[in-house]
């Protein structure tokens, strides 16, 4: 080594504020233990230790409950308060209000194992980061012995194996329970030629966009072209192949808009009469879907009037693409968008006779509704809507394929490539082969049938995801999504069969169509797990950022809890206090206790940005 060589500085330690953790999962574990108040609950989570908790007061509380359980004492609220007080921890964990809050926000202990796995997994990740930092520091130290390096490498290797192979630990985070072996496996030799051509072209134009995004865009295009003219008759009702898809990924990196534009260009060229307006109120949209002539129609140019007449023949069958779907959701509660969410649910469900009456428009009747929606958003913009329990409970999010990338993309330059003519030609063939329509008669739908054995395959998949996999450790928000997966598979299989349609009077779902549809929807299922984990973390980070901004506005004296409660009325006091606790733990916020003045009074606690 040259005498003039200066080794680089070791990498800095990752600050606590960036360490993996989930405050929501920690609180859910504690709430589950308090609700159950059963010492035997710990037999379900033998892997969890108090050291796995990132928030210190949560660790104290968990250890106290565990100690009571090991003594055979149920941790009811009174017993737990007495034990915490004896240990001098009652005030430190937040007192009686804190225990009551944990009980109230966790109505059942049904998902205890799921929450415990999240806490345990994040603890392993933090440990791996610490170990890797230690190994890095050793590697930069030329005095360290080979034996010490090998020992540290062995420690990390053993923890990595534990992290990746520890049974169910981690599976509920970004992957999901596997399907039974009796569900057909996808054969890559039997793929849709048109869909493969679309994905290949989309990838060349936007190579940093995930494969799953391009694939879903191709499926969306075909579903729009079908325009409610195909259906699968099932015992529970007819299934139409319209789709609701949303892409969630950080801005810029994944080139979402570029990928959306690929689908938009083709749709505008091949089937502009099937596209809805980009910006519309629910009242105006339903009026369009009902086939009502727009106001000031006579002012439109002759080509635009002819285009509208063509659109009117398929007035209730539409495709919609949105750059930022979170803006639509954010405005859903305002007067001009009242009823938007409910309208979207009815349109997705292909209501045969959707009626709505308003003072301004009177009675509006939409016949044979059919809407396919393709939208995009960022984690920060969409997280509050993904954490809205009402949207899950009412079935809004379960109707969506919610797609998010598995990994960060590799850098790739887009190519200058001509669009294959077969993309527009293939879509046009499907569009024109299906039955036509003339206003006011809605388009008739052909019956898609199953090849031999396919219905039995679907029945096995249906049981697997809507019964067998609905276990206690599955996030309750995903129950609706799991229950709708069998229908999603039918929709995708119908689209694949339509793209391969040859000489039959109507498309037939072959076994390879079904297996391919299952493979696609299983990717969607795994993505839904990733999305919930991501949204929980993003929502908490957003709250911390809001608190920091509020504290900045109260400089230099600092803000009280009352100040923060008033400024953020949309968040609960517990959420704000937990975020403050985390900010204090990471040394971003400091607590100032102000003594009473000369005239007496109470002590005042203020929170200030740390310097």
Coordinates of C-alpha atoms in Angstrom, one line a residue:
X1 CA 0.0 0.0 0.0
X2 CA 1.3 3.5 -0.9
X3 CA 2.4 5.6 2.1
X4 CA 0.2 8.5 0.6
X5 CA -2.9 6.4 0.5
X6 CA -5.7 7.6 2.8
X7 CA -8.4 5.0 3.5
X8 CA -12.0 6.2 3.1
X9 CA -14.0 7.0 6.2
X10 CA -16.3 4.3 7.4
X11 CA -19.9 4.6 6.4
X12 CA -22.0 6.5 9.0
X13 CA -24.3 4.7 11.3
X14 CA -27.9 4.8 10.1
X15 CA -29.9 7.1 12.5
X16 CA -32.8 5.7 14.4
X17 CA -35.4 7.6 12.4
X18 CA -34.5 5.5 9.4
X19 CA -34.4 2.2 11.2
X20 CA -37.1 -0.3 10.2
X21 CA -40.0 -0.3 12.6
X22 CA -43.8 -0.3 12.8
X23 CA -45.4 1.6 15.7
X24 CA -48.8 0.4 14.5
X25 CA -47.8 -3.3 14.7
X26 CA -46.2 -2.8 18.2
X27 CA -49.4 -1.2 19.5
X28 CA -51.6 -3.9 17.8
X29 CA -49.6 -6.6 19.6
X30 CA -50.1 -4.9 23.0
X31 CA -53.7 -4.2 22.3
X32 CA -54.3 -7.9 21.3
X33 CA -52.7 -9.1 24.5
X34 CA -54.8 -6.7 26.6
X35 CA -58.0 -7.7 24.9
X36 CA -57.3 -11.4 25.2
X37 CA -56.0 -11.1 28.8
X38 CA -55.0 -14.8 28.5
X39 CA -51.6 -16.0 29.5
X40 CA -51.8 -18.8 26.9
X41 CA -51.7 -16.2 24.1
X42 CA -47.9 -16.2 24.5
X43 CA -47.8 -19.8 23.3
X44 CA -48.8 -18.4 19.9
X45 CA -45.8 -16.0 19.7
X46 CA -42.8 -17.7 21.4
X47 CA -40.5 -15.9 19.0
X48 CA -41.3 -12.4 20.3
X49 CA -39.2 -10.7 23.0
X50 CA -39.4 -7.3 24.5
X51 CA -36.1 -6.4 22.8
X52 CA -37.9 -6.7 19.5
X53 CA -39.9 -3.5 20.3
X54 CA -38.5 -0.3 18.9
X55 CA -40.4 2.0 21.2
X56 CA -39.1 1.7 24.7
X57 CA -42.4 2.2 26.5
X58 CA -43.9 -0.5 24.3
X59 CA -41.1 -2.9 25.3
X60 CA -41.7 -2.2 29.1
X61 CA -45.4 -2.8 28.7
X62 CA -44.8 -6.1 26.7
X63 CA -42.3 -7.4 29.3
X64 CA -44.7 -6.7 32.2
X65 CA -47.6 -8.5 30.5
X66 CA -45.3 -11.4 29.7
X67 CA -44.0 -11.6 33.3
X68 CA -47.6 -11.7 34.5
X69 CA -48.4 -14.4 32.0
X70 CA -45.4 -16.5 33.1
X71 CA -46.7 -16.3 36.6
X72 CA -50.1 -17.5 35.4
X73 CA -51.8 -14.2 36.0
X74 CA -54.2 -12.7 33.4
X75 CA -53.1 -9.2 32.4
X76 CA -56.5 -7.5 32.9
X77 CA -56.3 -3.7 33.1
X78 CA -56.5 -3.4 36.9
X79 CA -53.8 -6.1 37.5
X80 CA -51.6 -4.6 34.9
X81 CA -51.9 -1.1 36.2
X82 CA -51.0 -2.3 39.7
X83 CA -47.9 -4.2 38.5
X84 CA -46.8 -1.3 36.3
X85 CA -47.2 1.1 39.2
X86 CA -45.2 -1.3 41.5
X87 CA -42.4 -1.2 38.9
X88 CA -42.5 2.5 38.5
X89 CA -43.5 2.3 34.9
X90 CA -47.1 3.3 34.9
X91 CA -46.4 7.0 34.1
X92 CA -43.6 6.1 31.7
X93 CA -45.9 4.0 29.5
X94 CA -48.5 6.7 29.4
X95 CA -50.7 5.9 32.4
X96 CA -54.2 4.6 32.5
X97 CA -55.3 6.6 29.3
X98 CA -52.7 4.8 27.3
X99 CA -53.9 1.3 28.4
X100 CA -57.5 2.3 27.6
X101 CA -56.5 3.6 24.2
X102 CA -54.7 0.3 23.3
X103 CA -57.8 -1.6 24.3
X104 CA -60.1 0.6 22.3
X105 CA -58.1 0.6 19.1
X106 CA -57.7 -3.2 19.0
X107 CA -61.2 -4.8 19.2
X108 CA -59.9 -8.4 18.9
X109 CA -56.9 -10.5 19.5
X110 CA -57.6 -12.5 16.3
X111 CA -54.6 -11.1 14.4
X112 CA -52.0 -11.3 17.3
X113 CA -49.6 -13.6 15.4
X114 CA -49.6 -11.4 12.3
X115 CA -48.8 -8.3 14.2
X116 CA -46.1 -10.1 16.3
X117 CA -44.4 -11.3 13.1
X118 CA -44.2 -7.8 11.8
X119 CA -42.6 -6.6 15.0
X120 CA -40.2 -9.5 15.1
X121 CA -39.2 -9.1 11.4
X122 CA -38.4 -5.4 11.8
X123 CA -36.3 -6.2 14.8
X124 CA -34.3 -8.7 12.8
X125 CA -33.8 -6.1 10.0
X126 CA -32.5 -3.6 12.6
X127 CA -30.1 -6.2 13.9
X128 CA -28.9 -6.9 10.4
X129 CA -28.2 -3.2 9.8
X130 CA -26.3 -3.0 13.1
X131 CA -24.3 -6.1 12.2
X132 CA -23.5 -4.9 8.7
X133 CA -22.3 -1.6 10.1
X134 CA -20.1 -3.4 12.6
X135 CA -18.6 -5.5 9.7
X136 CA -18.1 -2.4 7.6
X137 CA -16.2 -0.7 10.4
X138 CA -14.1 -3.7 10.9
X139 CA -13.3 -3.9 7.2
X140 CA -12.1 -0.3 7.2
X141 CA -9.8 -1.1 10.2
X142 CA -6.5 -2.5 8.9
X143 CA -5.6 -3.6 12.4
X144 CA -8.4 -6.1 12.7
X145 CA -7.5 -9.8 12.5
X146 CA -8.9 -12.2 9.9
X147 CA -10.4 -14.3 12.7
X148 CA -12.5 -11.3 13.9
X149 CA -13.7 -10.6 10.4
X150 CA -14.7 -14.2 9.9
X151 CA -16.5 -14.3 13.2
X152 CA -18.5 -11.2 12.4
X153 CA -19.3 -12.6 8.9
X154 CA -20.6 -15.8 10.5
X155 CA -22.9 -13.8 12.9
X156 CA -24.4 -11.9 10.0
X157 CA -24.8 -15.1 7.9
X158 CA -26.6 -16.9 10.7
X159 CA -29.0 -13.9 11.2
X160 CA -29.6 -13.7 7.4
X161 CA -30.6 -17.3 7.3
X162 CA -33.0 -16.7 10.2
X163 CA -34.4 -13.7 8.5
X164 CA -35.1 -15.5 5.2
X165 CA -36.0 -19.0 6.3
X166 CA -37.7 -18.6 9.7
X167 CA -41.0 -20.3 8.7
X168 CA -43.9 -17.9 8.6
X169 CA -41.9 -15.0 10.0
X170 CA -42.0 -12.4 7.3
X171 CA -44.3 -14.1 5.0
X172 CA -47.2 -12.0 6.0
X173 CA -45.2 -8.8 5.3
X174 CA -44.3 -8.9 1.6
X175 CA -45.3 -12.4 0.5
X176 CA -48.3 -14.5 1.3
X177 CA -49.2 -18.1 2.0
X178 CA -48.8 -20.4 -1.0
X179 CA -51.7 -21.9 -2.8
X180 CA -52.5 -25.6 -2.4
X181 CA -50.7 -27.9 -4.8
X182 CA -54.0 -28.9 -6.6
X183 CA -54.3 -25.4 -8.2
X184 CA -52.9 -25.5 -11.8
X185 CA -49.5 -24.1 -12.4
X186 CA -48.9 -21.5 -15.2
X187 CA -47.1 -22.8 -18.3
X188 CA -45.1 -20.0 -19.8
X189 CA -45.3 -21.7 -23.2
X190 CA -49.0 -20.8 -23.3
X191 CA -49.1 -17.0 -23.1
X192 CA -51.2 -14.5 -25.0
X193 CA -49.4 -13.4 -28.1
X194 CA -51.0 -9.9 -28.0
X195 CA -50.4 -9.3 -24.3
X196 CA -46.8 -10.5 -24.6
X197 CA -46.3 -8.1 -27.6
X198 CA -47.7 -5.2 -25.6
X199 CA -45.6 -5.9 -22.5
X200 CA -42.5 -6.2 -24.7
X201 CA -43.2 -2.9 -26.5
X202 CA -44.1 -1.1 -23.2
X203 CA -40.8 -2.3 -21.7
X204 CA -38.8 -0.9 -24.6
X205 CA -40.5 2.5 -24.3
X206 CA -40.4 2.5 -20.5
X207 CA -37.8 0.0 -19.3
X208 CA -37.8 1.1 -15.6
X209 CA -41.5 0.5 -15.2
X210 CA -42.3 -2.8 -13.5
X211 CA -43.4 -5.7 -15.7
X212 CA -46.6 -6.0 -13.6
X213 CA -47.6 -2.4 -14.5
X214 CA -47.2 -3.0 -18.3
X215 CA -49.0 -6.3 -18.1
X216 CA -52.0 -4.7 -16.2
X217 CA -52.1 -1.9 -18.7
X218 CA -52.4 -4.4 -21.6
X219 CA -55.2 -6.2 -19.7
X220 CA -56.9 -2.9 -19.1
X221 CA -56.8 -2.0 -22.8
X222 CA -58.4 -5.3 -23.8
X223 CA -61.0 -5.0 -21.1
X224 CA -62.0 -1.6 -22.4
X225 CA -62.3 -3.0 -25.9
X226 CA -64.6 -5.8 -24.7
X227 CA -67.0 -3.1 -23.5
X228 CA -69.3 -5.5 -21.5
X229 CA -69.9 -7.7 -24.5
X230 CA -68.5 -10.8 -22.9
X231 CA -69.6 -12.5 -19.6
X232 CA -69.1 -15.6 -17.6
X233 CA -72.3 -16.9 -16.2
X234 CA -71.7 -18.2 -12.6
X235 CA -74.1 -19.5 -10.0
X236 CA -73.8 -16.3 -8.1
X237 CA -74.3 -14.0 -11.1
X238 CA -72.7 -12.8 -14.4
X239 CA -69.0 -11.8 -14.3
X240 CA -67.9 -9.1 -16.8
X241 CA -64.2 -8.5 -17.5
X242 CA -63.8 -4.9 -16.5
X243 CA -60.9 -4.1 -14.2
X244 CA -59.9 -1.5 -11.5
X245 CA -56.1 -1.2 -11.4
X246 CA -54.0 1.3 -9.5
X247 CA -50.2 1.6 -9.6
X248 CA -48.5 2.8 -6.5
X249 CA -44.8 3.7 -6.7
X250 CA -42.5 6.7 -5.9
X251 CA -42.5 9.5 -8.4
X252 CA -40.1 9.6 -11.3
X253 CA -38.2 6.4 -10.6
X254 CA -40.7 3.9 -12.1
X255 CA -41.9 6.1 -15.0
X256 CA -45.6 5.6 -14.3
X257 CA -46.8 8.4 -16.5
X258 CA -44.7 7.2 -19.4
X259 CA -46.2 3.7 -19.1
X260 CA -49.7 5.1 -18.8
X261 CA -49.1 7.1 -22.0
X262 CA -48.3 4.0 -23.9
X263 CA -51.8 2.6 -23.2
X264 CA -53.4 5.9 -23.7
X265 CA -52.0 6.4 -27.2
X266 CA -53.3 3.1 -28.3
X267 CA -56.7 3.5 -26.7
X268 CA -57.2 7.0 -28.2
X269 CA -56.2 5.8 -31.7
X270 CA -58.3 2.5 -31.7
X271 CA -61.3 3.2 -29.5
X272 CA -61.6 6.9 -28.5
X273 CA -65.4 6.5 -28.3
X274 CA -65.0 4.1 -25.3
X275 CA -63.0 6.6 -23.2
X276 CA -64.5 8.7 -20.5
X277 CA -63.7 12.4 -19.9
X278 CA -60.5 12.9 -17.9
X279 CA -62.1 15.4 -15.6
X280 CA -65.7 15.2 -14.6
X281 CA -68.1 15.4 -11.6
X282 CA -70.1 12.3 -10.7
X283 CA -73.3 14.1 -11.9
X284 CA -71.8 14.9 -15.3
X285 CA -70.2 11.5 -15.7
X286 CA -73.5 9.7 -15.0
X287 CA -75.2 12.0 -17.4
X288 CA -72.7 11.0 -20.1
X289 CA -73.1 7.3 -19.2
X290 CA -76.8 7.7 -19.6
X291 CA -76.4 8.9 -23.1
X292 CA -77.7 12.4 -22.5
X293 CA -76.7 15.0 -25.1
X294 CA -74.1 17.4 -23.6
X295 CA -75.0 21.1 -23.1
X296 CA -74.1 23.4 -26.0
X297 CA -73.8 20.3 -28.3
X298 CA -74.5 22.6 -31.3
X299 CA -71.3 24.5 -30.7
X300 CA -69.2 21.4 -31.2
X301 CA -67.5 20.9 -34.6
X302 CA -69.1 18.4 -37.0
X303 CA -66.3 15.8 -36.5
X304 CA -66.8 16.1 -32.7
X305 CA -70.5 15.7 -33.0
X306 CA -70.1 12.5 -35.1
X307 CA -67.6 11.2 -32.6
X308 CA -70.1 11.8 -29.8
X309 CA -72.8 10.0 -31.8
X310 CA -70.5 7.0 -32.1
X311 CA -69.7 7.2 -28.4
X312 CA -73.4 7.3 -27.5
X313 CA -73.9 3.7 -28.8
X314 CA -71.6 2.6 -26.0
X315 CA -72.4 5.4 -23.6
X316 CA -72.4 3.3 -20.4
X317 CA -69.3 1.2 -21.3
X318 CA -66.1 3.2 -20.6
X319 CA -62.4 3.1 -19.9
X320 CA -60.9 5.7 -17.6
X321 CA -57.2 6.5 -17.0
X322 CA -56.0 8.8 -14.2
X323 CA -52.4 10.1 -13.5
X324 CA -53.1 10.7 -9.8
X325 CA -56.0 8.8 -8.4
X326 CA -55.4 10.2 -4.9
X327 CA -56.7 13.5 -6.1
X328 CA -60.0 11.9 -7.1
X329 CA -60.3 10.3 -3.7
X330 CA -59.3 13.5 -1.8
X331 CA -62.2 15.3 -3.5
X332 CA -64.7 12.5 -3.1
X333 CA -66.2 14.0 0.1
X334 CA -66.8 17.5 -1.3
X335 CA -70.1 18.8 -2.5
X336 CA -69.4 18.7 -6.2
X337 CA -68.1 15.1 -5.9
X338 CA -70.7 13.8 -3.5
X339 CA -71.6 10.1 -4.1
X340 CA -68.5 9.5 -6.2
X341 CA -67.3 6.4 -4.3
X342 CA -70.7 4.8 -4.3
X343 CA -71.0 5.5 -8.1
X344 CA -67.7 3.9 -8.8
X345 CA -68.8 0.8 -6.9
X346 CA -71.9 0.5 -8.9
X347 CA -70.1 1.0 -12.2
X348 CA -67.5 -1.6 -11.3
X349 CA -70.3 -4.1 -10.5
X350 CA -71.8 -3.5 -14.0
X351 CA -75.2 -2.6 -12.6
X352 CA -77.9 -3.2 -15.3
X353 CA -80.1 -0.3 -14.2
X354 CA -78.2 2.3 -12.2
X355 CA -80.5 5.2 -11.3
X356 CA -79.8 8.5 -9.6
X357 CA -82.0 11.5 -9.0
X358 CA -80.8 15.1 -8.4
X359 CA -82.5 18.5 -8.4
X360 CA -80.4 19.8 -11.3
X361 CA -80.4 16.7 -13.5
X362 CA -83.6 15.0 -12.5
X363 CA -83.7 11.2 -12.9
X364 CA -80.7 9.7 -14.6
X365 CA -80.7 6.1 -15.7
X366 CA -77.5 4.2 -16.7
X367 CA -78.2 1.0 -18.6
X368 CA -75.7 -1.9 -18.5
X369 CA -72.9 0.0 -16.8
X370 CA -69.3 -1.1 -17.3
X371 CA -66.2 0.8 -16.2
X372 CA -62.5 -0.1 -16.4
X373 CA -60.2 2.1 -14.5
X374 CA -56.4 2.4 -14.7
X375 CA -54.8 4.9 -12.2
X376 CA -51.5 5.7 -10.6
X377 CA -50.3 7.4 -7.4
X378 CA -47.4 7.7 -5.1
X379 CA -47.1 6.1 -1.6
X380 CA -47.2 9.5 0.1
X381 CA -50.3 10.7 -1.8
X382 CA -52.3 7.5 -1.4
X383 CA -51.4 6.3 2.0
X384 CA -54.1 8.1 3.9
X385 CA -56.7 6.6 1.6
X386 CA -55.2 3.1 1.9
X387 CA -55.4 3.5 5.7
X388 CA -59.0 4.5 5.5
X389 CA -60.8 1.6 7.0
X390 CA -64.2 2.7 5.5
X391 CA -62.8 2.2 2.0
X392 CA -61.8 -1.3 2.8
X393 CA -65.0 -2.2 4.7
X394 CA -67.3 -0.9 1.9
X395 CA -65.4 -3.0 -0.7
X396 CA -63.8 -0.1 -2.6
X397 CA -60.1 -1.2 -2.3
X398 CA -61.0 -5.0 -2.5
X399 CA -62.3 -4.3 -6.0
X400 CA -58.8 -3.0 -7.1
X401 CA -55.7 -4.7 -8.2
X402 CA -53.3 -2.6 -6.1
X403 CA -49.9 -2.9 -7.6
X404 CA -46.6 -1.8 -6.2
X405 CA -43.0 -2.8 -7.2
X406 CA -41.1 -5.5 -5.4
X407 CA -37.7 -3.8 -5.8
X408 CA -36.0 -0.7 -7.0
X409 CA -35.5 -0.7 -10.8
X410 CA -32.1 -0.9 -12.5
X411 CA -31.1 2.1 -14.6
X412 CA -32.1 1.6 -18.2
X413 CA -32.4 4.0 -21.2
X414 CA -35.6 3.9 -23.1
X415 CA -35.4 2.8 -26.7
X416 CA -36.5 4.5 -29.9
X417 CA -38.8 1.8 -31.2
X418 CA -41.8 1.8 -33.5
X419 CA -45.1 0.5 -32.2
X420 CA -45.8 -2.9 -33.6
X421 CA -48.8 -2.6 -36.0
X422 CA -50.3 -5.8 -34.5
X423 CA -51.0 -4.0 -31.2
X424 CA -53.6 -1.7 -32.7
X425 CA -54.7 -4.3 -35.3
X426 CA -55.3 -7.0 -32.7
X427 CA -57.2 -4.7 -30.4
X428 CA -59.3 -3.5 -33.4
X429 CA -60.1 -7.1 -34.4
X430 CA -61.4 -7.8 -30.9
X431 CA -63.3 -4.5 -30.8
X432 CA -65.1 -5.1 -34.1
X433 CA -65.7 -8.9 -33.8
X434 CA -67.9 -8.4 -30.7
X435 CA -71.6 -7.5 -31.2
X436 CA -72.2 -3.9 -32.2
X437 CA -74.6 -1.5 -30.5
X438 CA -77.0 1.3 -31.6
X439 CA -78.4 3.7 -29.1
X440 CA -80.6 3.2 -27.1
X441 CA -80.1 -0.5 -27.0
X442 CA -77.1 -1.6 -24.8
X443 CA -74.6 -4.0 -26.4
X444 CA -75.5 -7.7 -26.0
X445 CA -73.0 -10.0 -24.2
X446 CA -71.7 -13.3 -25.4
X447 CA -71.4 -16.2 -23.0
X448 CA -67.8 -17.3 -22.4
X449 CA -67.6 -21.0 -21.5
X450 CA -65.1 -23.2 -19.7
X451 CA -63.1 -26.0 -21.3
X452 CA -63.2 -29.4 -19.7
X453 CA -62.0 -29.3 -16.1
X454 CA -61.5 -25.5 -15.8
X455 CA -64.5 -24.9 -13.6
X456 CA -63.3 -27.5 -11.2
X457 CA -59.9 -25.8 -11.2
X458 CA -61.6 -22.5 -10.4
X459 CA -63.6 -24.1 -7.6
X460 CA -60.4 -25.3 -6.0
X461 CA -58.8 -21.8 -6.3
X462 CA -62.0 -20.2 -4.9
X463 CA -61.9 -22.4 -1.8
X464 CA -58.2 -21.8 -1.3
X465 CA -58.3 -18.0 -1.3
X466 CA -61.7 -17.3 0.1
X467 CA -61.7 -19.9 2.8
X468 CA -58.5 -21.9 3.5
X469 CA -56.2 -18.9 3.5
X470 CA -58.5 -16.6 5.5
X471 CA -56.6 -17.5 8.7
X472 CA -56.3 -15.5 11.9
X473 CA -52.9 -13.9 11.0
X474 CA -54.2 -12.3 7.8
X475 CA -54.7 -8.6 8.0
X476 CA -58.5 -8.1 8.3
X477 CA -58.4 -5.5 5.6
X478 CA -57.3 -8.1 3.1
X479 CA -60.2 -10.4 3.7
X480 CA -62.3 -8.6 1.1
X481 CA -59.5 -8.7 -1.4
X482 CA -59.0 -12.4 -0.9
X483 CA -62.7 -13.0 -1.3
X484 CA -62.7 -11.1 -4.6
X485 CA -59.7 -12.9 -6.1
X486 CA -61.7 -15.7 -7.6
X487 CA -63.8 -13.2 -9.5
X488 CA -60.6 -11.3 -10.6
X489 CA -59.2 -14.6 -12.0
X490 CA -62.4 -15.0 -14.0
X491 CA -62.1 -11.5 -15.4
X492 CA -58.4 -11.9 -16.4
X493 CA -59.1 -15.4 -17.8
X494 CA -61.9 -14.0 -19.9
X495 CA -59.6 -11.3 -21.3
X496 CA -56.9 -13.8 -22.1
X497 CA -59.4 -16.1 -23.9
X498 CA -60.8 -13.1 -25.8
X499 CA -57.3 -12.2 -27.0
X500 CA -56.8 -15.8 -28.3
X501 CA -60.3 -16.0 -29.7
X502 CA -60.3 -17.9 -33.1
X503 CA -63.2 -19.8 -34.7
X504 CA -65.5 -20.4 -31.8
X505 CA -68.9 -18.5 -31.6
X506 CA -67.6 -17.1 -28.3
X507 CA -64.2 -17.3 -26.4
X508 CA -63.5 -20.4 -24.4
X509 CA -61.4 -20.3 -21.2
X510 CA -58.9 -23.1 -21.7
X511 CA -56.8 -24.5 -18.8
X512 CA -53.8 -22.5 -19.8
X513 CA -55.9 -19.2 -19.8
X514 CA -57.0 -20.1 -16.3
X515 CA -53.5 -21.0 -15.0
X516 CA -52.1 -17.8 -16.5
X517 CA -54.9 -15.7 -14.9
X518 CA -54.1 -17.3 -11.5
X519 CA -50.4 -16.5 -11.9
X520 CA -51.3 -12.9 -12.6
X521 CA -53.7 -12.5 -9.8
X522 CA -51.3 -14.2 -7.4
X523 CA -48.9 -11.4 -8.1
X524 CA -51.7 -9.0 -7.3
X525 CA -52.3 -10.8 -4.0
X526 CA -48.6 -10.5 -3.0
X527 CA -48.6 -6.9 -4.0
X528 CA -51.6 -6.1 -1.8
X529 CA -49.6 -7.4 1.2
X530 CA -46.7 -5.1 0.2
X531 CA -49.0 -2.1 -0.2
X532 CA -50.5 -2.4 3.3
X533 CA -47.0 -2.6 4.9
X534 CA -45.8 0.4 2.8
X535 CA -48.9 2.5 3.5
X536 CA -48.7 2.0 7.3
X537 CA -45.1 3.1 7.3
X538 CA -45.7 6.1 5.0
X539 CA -48.7 7.3 7.0
X540 CA -46.7 7.4 10.2
X541 CA -43.8 9.2 8.5
X542 CA -46.3 11.7 7.1
X543 CA -47.6 12.4 10.6
X544 CA -44.1 12.9 11.9
X545 CA -43.4 15.4 9.1
X546 CA -46.6 17.3 10.0
X547 CA -45.6 17.5 13.6
X548 CA -42.1 18.8 12.7
X549 CA -43.7 21.5 10.6
X550 CA -46.1 22.5 13.4
X551 CA -43.2 22.7 15.9
X552 CA -41.3 24.9 13.5
X553 CA -44.2 27.3 13.5
X554 CA -44.1 27.5 17.3
X555 CA -40.4 28.3 17.5
X556 CA -38.7 29.4 19.7
X557 CA -41.1 28.7 22.7
X558 CA -42.2 25.3 21.5
X559 CA -45.7 23.8 21.3
X560 CA -47.9 22.1 23.8
X561 CA -49.9 18.9 23.2
X562 CA -53.0 21.1 23.0
X563 CA -51.4 23.2 20.2
X564 CA -50.7 20.0 18.2
X565 CA -54.2 18.5 18.8
X566 CA -55.8 21.7 17.5
X567 CA -53.6 21.9 14.5
X568 CA -54.1 18.3 13.5
X569 CA -57.8 17.5 14.3
X570 CA -57.8 14.6 11.8
X571 CA -55.4 12.6 13.9
X572 CA -56.2 11.1 17.3
X573 CA -54.3 12.3 20.4
X574 CA -52.7 8.8 20.8
X575 CA -51.4 8.9 17.2
X576 CA -49.8 12.4 17.8
X577 CA -48.3 11.3 21.2
X578 CA -46.8 8.1 19.7
X579 CA -45.3 10.1 16.8
X580 CA -43.9 12.6 19.4
X581 CA -42.5 9.7 21.4
X582 CA -40.7 8.4 18.3
X583 CA -39.4 11.8 17.4
X584 CA -38.0 12.2 20.9
X585 CA -36.4 8.8 20.8
X586 CA -34.6 9.7 17.5
X587 CA -33.4 13.1 19.0
X588 CA -35.4 15.2 16.6
X589 CA -37.7 16.7 19.3
X590 CA -36.9 17.7 22.8
X591 CA -39.2 18.1 25.8
X592 CA -39.1 21.3 27.8
X593 CA -40.8 21.3 31.3
X594 CA -41.7 24.9 32.2
X595 CA -42.0 25.6 35.9
X596 CA -45.0 27.5 37.3
X597 CA -44.6 31.3 37.3
X598 CA -44.5 33.5 40.3
X599 CA -48.3 33.5 40.6
X600 CA -48.4 29.7 40.7
X601 CA -50.2 27.5 38.3
X602 CA -49.4 24.2 36.7
X603 CA -46.2 22.9 35.1
X604 CA -46.3 23.2 31.3
X605 CA -44.8 20.6 29.0
X606 CA -43.7 21.9 25.6
X607 CA -42.1 20.2 22.6
X608 CA -39.4 21.9 20.5
X609 CA -37.3 20.9 17.6
X610 CA -33.9 19.6 18.8
X611 CA -30.9 21.7 17.8

